[in-house]
Short mmCIF file of C-alpha atoms and ligand atoms in Angstrom, two decimals:
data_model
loop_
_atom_site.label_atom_id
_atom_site.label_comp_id
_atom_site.label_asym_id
_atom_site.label_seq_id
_atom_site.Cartn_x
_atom_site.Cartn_y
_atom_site.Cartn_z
CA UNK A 1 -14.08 10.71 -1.95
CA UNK A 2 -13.23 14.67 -1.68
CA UNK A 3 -10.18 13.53 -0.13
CA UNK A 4 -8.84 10.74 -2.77
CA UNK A 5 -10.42 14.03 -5.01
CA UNK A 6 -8.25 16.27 -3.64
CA UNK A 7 -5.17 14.29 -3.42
CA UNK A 8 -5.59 13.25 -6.91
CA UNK A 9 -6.01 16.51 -8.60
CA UNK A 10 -2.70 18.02 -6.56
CA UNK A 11 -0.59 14.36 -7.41
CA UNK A 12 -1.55 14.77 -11.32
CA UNK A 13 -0.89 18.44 -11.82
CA UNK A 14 2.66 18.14 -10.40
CA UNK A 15 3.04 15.29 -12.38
CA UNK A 16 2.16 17.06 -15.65
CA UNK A 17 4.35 20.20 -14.21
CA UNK A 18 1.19 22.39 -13.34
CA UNK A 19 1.00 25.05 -11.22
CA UNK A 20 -2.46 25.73 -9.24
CA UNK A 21 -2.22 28.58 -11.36
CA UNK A 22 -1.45 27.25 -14.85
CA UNK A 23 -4.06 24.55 -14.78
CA UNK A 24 -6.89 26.92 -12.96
CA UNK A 25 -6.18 29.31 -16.42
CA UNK A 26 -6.34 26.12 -18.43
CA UNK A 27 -9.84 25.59 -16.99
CA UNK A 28 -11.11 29.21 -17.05
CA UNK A 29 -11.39 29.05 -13.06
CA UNK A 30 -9.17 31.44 -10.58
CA UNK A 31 -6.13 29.56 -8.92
CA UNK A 32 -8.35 30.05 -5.49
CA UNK A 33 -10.80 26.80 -6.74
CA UNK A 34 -7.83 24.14 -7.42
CA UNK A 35 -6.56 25.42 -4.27
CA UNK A 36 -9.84 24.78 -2.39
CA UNK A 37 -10.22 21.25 -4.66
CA UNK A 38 -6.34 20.54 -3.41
CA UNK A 39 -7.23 20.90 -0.02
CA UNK A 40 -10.57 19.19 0.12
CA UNK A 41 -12.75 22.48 0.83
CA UNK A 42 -14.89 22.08 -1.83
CA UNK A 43 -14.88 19.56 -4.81
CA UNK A 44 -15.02 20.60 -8.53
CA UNK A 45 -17.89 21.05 -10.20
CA UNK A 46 -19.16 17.93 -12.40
CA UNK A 47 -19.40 20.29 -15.25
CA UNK A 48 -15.23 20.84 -14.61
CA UNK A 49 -14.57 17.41 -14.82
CA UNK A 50 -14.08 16.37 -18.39
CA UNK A 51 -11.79 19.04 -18.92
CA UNK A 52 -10.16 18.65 -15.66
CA UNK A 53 -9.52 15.13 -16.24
CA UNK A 54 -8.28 16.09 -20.12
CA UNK A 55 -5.72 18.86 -18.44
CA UNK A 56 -4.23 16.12 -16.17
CA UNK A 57 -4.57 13.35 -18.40
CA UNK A 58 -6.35 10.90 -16.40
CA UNK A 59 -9.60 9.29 -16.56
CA UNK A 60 -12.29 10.37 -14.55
CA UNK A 61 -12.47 7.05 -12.41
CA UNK A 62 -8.84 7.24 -11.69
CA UNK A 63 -9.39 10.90 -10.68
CA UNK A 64 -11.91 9.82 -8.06
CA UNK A 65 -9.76 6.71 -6.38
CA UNK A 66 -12.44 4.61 -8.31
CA UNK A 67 -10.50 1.27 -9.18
CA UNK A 68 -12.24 -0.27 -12.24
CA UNK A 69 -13.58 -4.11 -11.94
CA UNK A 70 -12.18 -4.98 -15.41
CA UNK A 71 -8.76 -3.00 -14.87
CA UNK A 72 -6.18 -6.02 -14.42
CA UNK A 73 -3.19 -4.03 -12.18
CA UNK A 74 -1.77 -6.78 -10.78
CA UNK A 75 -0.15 -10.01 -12.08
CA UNK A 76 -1.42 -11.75 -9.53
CA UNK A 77 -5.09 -11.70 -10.55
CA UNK A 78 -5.44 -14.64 -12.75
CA UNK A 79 -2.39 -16.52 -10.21
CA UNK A 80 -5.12 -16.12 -7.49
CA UNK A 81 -7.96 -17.70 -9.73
CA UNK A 82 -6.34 -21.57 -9.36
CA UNK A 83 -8.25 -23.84 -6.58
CA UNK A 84 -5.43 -23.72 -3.99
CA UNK A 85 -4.06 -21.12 -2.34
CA UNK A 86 -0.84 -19.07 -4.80
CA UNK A 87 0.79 -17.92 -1.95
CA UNK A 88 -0.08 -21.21 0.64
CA UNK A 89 -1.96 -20.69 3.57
CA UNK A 90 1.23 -20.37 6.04
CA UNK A 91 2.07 -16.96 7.47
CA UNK A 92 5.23 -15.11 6.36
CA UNK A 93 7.61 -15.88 9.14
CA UNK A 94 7.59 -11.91 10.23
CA UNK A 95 3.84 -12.67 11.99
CA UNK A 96 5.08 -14.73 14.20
CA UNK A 97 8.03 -12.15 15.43
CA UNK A 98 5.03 -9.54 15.44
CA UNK A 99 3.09 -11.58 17.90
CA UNK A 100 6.10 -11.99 19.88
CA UNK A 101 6.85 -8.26 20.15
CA UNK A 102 2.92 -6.89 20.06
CA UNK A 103 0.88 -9.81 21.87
CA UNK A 104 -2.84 -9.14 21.73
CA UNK A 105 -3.58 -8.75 25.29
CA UNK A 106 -5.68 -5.91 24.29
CA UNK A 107 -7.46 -4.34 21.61
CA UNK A 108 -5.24 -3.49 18.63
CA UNK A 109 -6.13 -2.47 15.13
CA UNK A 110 -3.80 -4.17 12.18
CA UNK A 111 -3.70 -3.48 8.60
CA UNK A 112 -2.71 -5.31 5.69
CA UNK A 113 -1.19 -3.54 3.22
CA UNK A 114 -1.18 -5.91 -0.04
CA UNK A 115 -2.65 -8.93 1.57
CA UNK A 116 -2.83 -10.85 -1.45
CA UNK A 117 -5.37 -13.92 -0.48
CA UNK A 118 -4.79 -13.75 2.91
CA UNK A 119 -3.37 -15.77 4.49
CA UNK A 120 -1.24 -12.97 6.73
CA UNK A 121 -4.27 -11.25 7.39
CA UNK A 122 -6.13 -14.69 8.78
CA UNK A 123 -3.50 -15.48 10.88
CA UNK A 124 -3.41 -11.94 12.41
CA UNK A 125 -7.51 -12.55 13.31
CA UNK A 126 -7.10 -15.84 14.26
CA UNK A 127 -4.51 -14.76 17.13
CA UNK A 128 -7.14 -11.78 18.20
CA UNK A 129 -6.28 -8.78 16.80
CA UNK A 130 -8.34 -6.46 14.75
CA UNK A 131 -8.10 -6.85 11.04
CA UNK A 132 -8.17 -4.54 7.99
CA UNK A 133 -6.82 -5.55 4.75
CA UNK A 134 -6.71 -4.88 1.13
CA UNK A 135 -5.45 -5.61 -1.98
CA UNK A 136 -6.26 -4.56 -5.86
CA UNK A 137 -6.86 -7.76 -6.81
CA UNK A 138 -10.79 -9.07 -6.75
CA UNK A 139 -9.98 -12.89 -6.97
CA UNK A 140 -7.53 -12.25 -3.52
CA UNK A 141 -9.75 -10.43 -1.84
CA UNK A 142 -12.35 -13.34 -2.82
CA UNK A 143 -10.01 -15.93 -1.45
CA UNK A 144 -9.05 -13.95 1.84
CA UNK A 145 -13.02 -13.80 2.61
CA UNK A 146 -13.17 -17.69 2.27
CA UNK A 147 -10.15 -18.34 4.19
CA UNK A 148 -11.52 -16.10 7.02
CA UNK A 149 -15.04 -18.13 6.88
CA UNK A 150 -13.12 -21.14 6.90
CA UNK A 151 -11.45 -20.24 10.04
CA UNK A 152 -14.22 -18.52 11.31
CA UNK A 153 -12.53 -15.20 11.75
CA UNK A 154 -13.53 -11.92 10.75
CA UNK A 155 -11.73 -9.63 7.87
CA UNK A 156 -12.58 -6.32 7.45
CA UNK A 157 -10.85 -6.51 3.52
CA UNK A 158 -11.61 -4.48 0.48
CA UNK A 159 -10.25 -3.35 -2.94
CA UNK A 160 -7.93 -0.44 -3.07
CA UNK A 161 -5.14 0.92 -4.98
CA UNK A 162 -2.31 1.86 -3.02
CA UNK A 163 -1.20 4.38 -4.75
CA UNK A 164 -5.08 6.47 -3.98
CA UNK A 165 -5.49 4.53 -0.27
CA UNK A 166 -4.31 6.94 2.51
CA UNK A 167 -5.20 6.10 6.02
CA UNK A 168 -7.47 8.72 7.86
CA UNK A 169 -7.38 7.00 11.40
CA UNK A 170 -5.11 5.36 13.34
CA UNK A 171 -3.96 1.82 13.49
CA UNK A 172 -1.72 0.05 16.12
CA UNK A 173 0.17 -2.12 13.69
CA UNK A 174 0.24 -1.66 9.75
CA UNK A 175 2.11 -4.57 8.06
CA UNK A 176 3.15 -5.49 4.54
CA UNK A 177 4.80 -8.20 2.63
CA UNK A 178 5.78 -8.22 -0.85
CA UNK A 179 3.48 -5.00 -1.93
CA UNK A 180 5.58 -1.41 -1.30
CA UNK A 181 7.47 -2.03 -4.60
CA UNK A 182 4.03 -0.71 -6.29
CA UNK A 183 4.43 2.74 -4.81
CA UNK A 184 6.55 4.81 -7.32
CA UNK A 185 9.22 5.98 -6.02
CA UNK A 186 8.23 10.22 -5.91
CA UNK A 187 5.29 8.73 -4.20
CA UNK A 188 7.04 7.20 -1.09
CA UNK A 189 7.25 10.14 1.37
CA UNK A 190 4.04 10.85 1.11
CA UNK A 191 2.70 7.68 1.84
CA UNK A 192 5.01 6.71 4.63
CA UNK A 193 4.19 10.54 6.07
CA UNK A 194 0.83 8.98 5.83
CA UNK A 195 0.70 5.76 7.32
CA UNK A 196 3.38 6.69 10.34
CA UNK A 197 1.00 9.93 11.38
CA UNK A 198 -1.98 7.50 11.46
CA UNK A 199 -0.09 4.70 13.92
CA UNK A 200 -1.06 5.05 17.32
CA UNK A 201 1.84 6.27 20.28
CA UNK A 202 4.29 2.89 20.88
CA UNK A 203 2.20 1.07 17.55
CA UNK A 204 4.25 -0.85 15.02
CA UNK A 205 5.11 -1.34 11.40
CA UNK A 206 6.18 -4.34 9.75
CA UNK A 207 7.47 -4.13 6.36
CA UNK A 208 9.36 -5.38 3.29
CA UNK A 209 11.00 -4.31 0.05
CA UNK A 210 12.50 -5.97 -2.71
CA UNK A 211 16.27 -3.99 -3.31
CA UNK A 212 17.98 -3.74 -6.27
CA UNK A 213 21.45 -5.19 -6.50
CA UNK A 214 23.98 -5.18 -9.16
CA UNK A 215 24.72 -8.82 -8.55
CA UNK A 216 21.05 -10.06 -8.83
CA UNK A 217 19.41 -10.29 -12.20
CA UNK A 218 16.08 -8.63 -12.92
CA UNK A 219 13.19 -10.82 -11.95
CA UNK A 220 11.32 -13.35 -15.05
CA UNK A 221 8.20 -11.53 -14.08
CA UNK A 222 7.39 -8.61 -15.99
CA UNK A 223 5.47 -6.28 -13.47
CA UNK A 224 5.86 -2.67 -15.25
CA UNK A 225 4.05 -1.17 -12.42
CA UNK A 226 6.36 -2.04 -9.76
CA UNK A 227 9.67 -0.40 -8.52
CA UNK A 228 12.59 -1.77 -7.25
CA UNK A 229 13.54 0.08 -3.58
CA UNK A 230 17.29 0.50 -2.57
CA UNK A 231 19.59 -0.95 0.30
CA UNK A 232 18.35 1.45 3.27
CA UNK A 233 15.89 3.09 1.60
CA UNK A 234 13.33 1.71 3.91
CA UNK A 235 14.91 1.76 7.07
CA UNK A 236 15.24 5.61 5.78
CA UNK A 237 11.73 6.29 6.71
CA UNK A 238 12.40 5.27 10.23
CA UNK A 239 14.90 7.15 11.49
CA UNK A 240 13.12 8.88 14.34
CA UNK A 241 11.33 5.73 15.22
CA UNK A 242 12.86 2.88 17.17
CA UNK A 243 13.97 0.20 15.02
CA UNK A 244 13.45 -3.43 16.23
CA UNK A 245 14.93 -4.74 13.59
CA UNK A 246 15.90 -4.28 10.05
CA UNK A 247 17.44 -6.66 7.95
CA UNK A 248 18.36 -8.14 4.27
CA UNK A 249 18.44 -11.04 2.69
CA UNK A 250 19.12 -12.61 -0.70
CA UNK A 251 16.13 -16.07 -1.36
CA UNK A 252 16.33 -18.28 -3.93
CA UNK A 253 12.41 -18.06 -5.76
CA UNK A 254 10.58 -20.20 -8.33
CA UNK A 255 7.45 -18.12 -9.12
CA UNK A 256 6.75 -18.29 -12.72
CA UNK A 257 8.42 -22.03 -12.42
CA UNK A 258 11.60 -20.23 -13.66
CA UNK A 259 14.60 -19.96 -11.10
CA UNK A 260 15.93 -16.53 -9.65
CA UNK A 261 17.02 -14.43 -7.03
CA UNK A 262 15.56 -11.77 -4.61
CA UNK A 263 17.00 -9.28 -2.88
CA UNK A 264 14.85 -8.09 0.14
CA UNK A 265 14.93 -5.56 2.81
CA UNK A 266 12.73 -5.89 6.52
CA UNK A 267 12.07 -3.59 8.96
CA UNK A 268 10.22 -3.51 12.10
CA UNK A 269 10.09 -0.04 13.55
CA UNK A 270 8.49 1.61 16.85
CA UNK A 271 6.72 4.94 17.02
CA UNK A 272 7.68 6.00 20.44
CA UNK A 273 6.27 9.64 21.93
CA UNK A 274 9.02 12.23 21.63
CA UNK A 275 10.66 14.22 24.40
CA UNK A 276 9.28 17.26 25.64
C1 SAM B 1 3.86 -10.64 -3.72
S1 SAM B 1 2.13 -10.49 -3.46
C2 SAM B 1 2.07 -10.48 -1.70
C3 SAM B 1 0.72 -10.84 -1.15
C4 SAM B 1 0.66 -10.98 0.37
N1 SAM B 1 1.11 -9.81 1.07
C5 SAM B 1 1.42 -12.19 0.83
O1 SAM B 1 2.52 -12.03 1.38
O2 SAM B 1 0.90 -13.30 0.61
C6 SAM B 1 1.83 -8.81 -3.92
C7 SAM B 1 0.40 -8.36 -3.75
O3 SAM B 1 0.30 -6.95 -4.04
C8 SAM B 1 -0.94 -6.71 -4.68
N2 SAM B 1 -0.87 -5.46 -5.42
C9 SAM B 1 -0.24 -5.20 -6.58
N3 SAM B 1 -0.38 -3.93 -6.93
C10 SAM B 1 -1.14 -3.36 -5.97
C11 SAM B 1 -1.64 -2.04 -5.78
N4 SAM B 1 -1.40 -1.08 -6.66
N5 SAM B 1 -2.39 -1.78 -4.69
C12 SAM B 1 -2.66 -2.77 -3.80
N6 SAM B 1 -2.20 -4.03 -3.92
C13 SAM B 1 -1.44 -4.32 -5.00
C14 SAM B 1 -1.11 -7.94 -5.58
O4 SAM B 1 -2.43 -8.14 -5.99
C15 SAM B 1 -0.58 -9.05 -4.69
O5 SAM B 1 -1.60 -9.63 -3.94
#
């Protein structure tokens, strides 16, 4: 937690245009604390937090990375809810090129970013490698456990907000499908800063964007937390990685049982050691 903590407090006072120094003056407290809180030497005091939380208007839980059980984020938790599976139980396509290019013939760590209800994630532990997922939405998470039982494969999956998870050891593959539009956009180097230091030498990531384009109209689906990416914007992150592939293409979709167009950017990209 004094990590989320400390991540939290720096993310909402640049967001509300703080400096260390304005909002340790705002709070009575030398700049020297909410640089110690920013770095995760010590944690405020619970005293601080009310008015902490008041200075960089945000509720307590929120503060702390916890993600409230009543707080609806995503769309997709009543979608999940139905008997069947939303998404199917068939992997994205991409798996099966990951498999291909990162075979299990030894131990490797995955994780699924966004894994909705699962059915990625199952076919990742069902093929032998070791799985860690997560999603924000209960009722997915829910139906990724009882997929896994089904199968008779072990999950490691759990709730989390994207924009508070950061990874704090390594993994040899991280994959995502369908989910990195919910990281606002001033957010994105950060995160990818985060998830490419924690990939181990030679690991893998697997990922996908939806891109705006002027020729395809906006969505049916109103998601106001999500954010459209742009042409190369992904591949971006990746430019002193080896790229396996990166690619975009334009699908015809029916969620919402209404007729439209996506736009969609891939990548696969290799962390290779660097010269010496
Ligand atoms: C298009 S679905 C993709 C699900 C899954 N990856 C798949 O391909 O079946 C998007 C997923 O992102 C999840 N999601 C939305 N906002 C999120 C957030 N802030 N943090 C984590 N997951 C989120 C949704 O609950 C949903 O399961």
């Amino acid at each position: 937690m004094k990590e989320t903590l400390a991540r939290n407090i720096s993310r909402y006072r640049k967001e509300r245009g703080l400096t260390q120094e304005g909002l340790a003056q705002r709070l009575g407290l030398s700049f020297q604390a909410v640089s110690k809180w920013e770095n995760a030497q010590t944690m405020p005091d619970i005293s601080v937090m009310p008015e902490l939380s008041k200075a960089l208007g945000v509720n307590i839980d929120k503060l702390i990375g916890y993600v409230s059980q009543n707080e609806q984020v995503s769309i997709y938790e009543e979608e999940y809810k139905i008997q069947g599976y939303y998404w199917g139980v068939e992997p994205n396509s991409t798996c099966y090129r990951l498999i291909q290019l990162v075979p299990p013939t030894k131990h490797l760590k995955l994780l699924d970013i966004g894994c909705g209800e699962g059915k990625d994630s199952v076919f990742f532990a069902r093929n032998g490698y070791d799985v860690t997922a997560f999603d924000i939405s209960d009722a997915g998470i829910e139906k990724t456990k009882r997929l896994a039982d089904k199968i008779g494969v072990h999950v490691n999956v759990f709730k989390a907000d994207i924009l508070d998870f950061r990874l704090d050891s390594n993994f040899d593959i991280i994959y995502s499908s369908g989910v990195l539009n919910y990281i606002k956009p001033e957010y994105r180097d950060e995160l990818f800063n985060n998830y490419k230091k924690f990939t181990s030498q030679n690991g893998f990531h697997s990922l996908n964007v939806f891109v705006t384009k002027p020729f395809i109209a906006p969505p049916p689906e109103k998601e106001p937390n999500a954010f459209k990416w742009h042409s190369g914007e992904l591949l971006a992150h990746y430019q002193d990685w080896l790229i396996e592939d990166s690619s975009e293409i334009v699908f015809d979709c029916n969620s919402s049982g209404i007729p439209h167009k996506h736009a969609m950017t891939k990548v696969i990209a290799q962390k290779i050691s660097t010269l010496n």
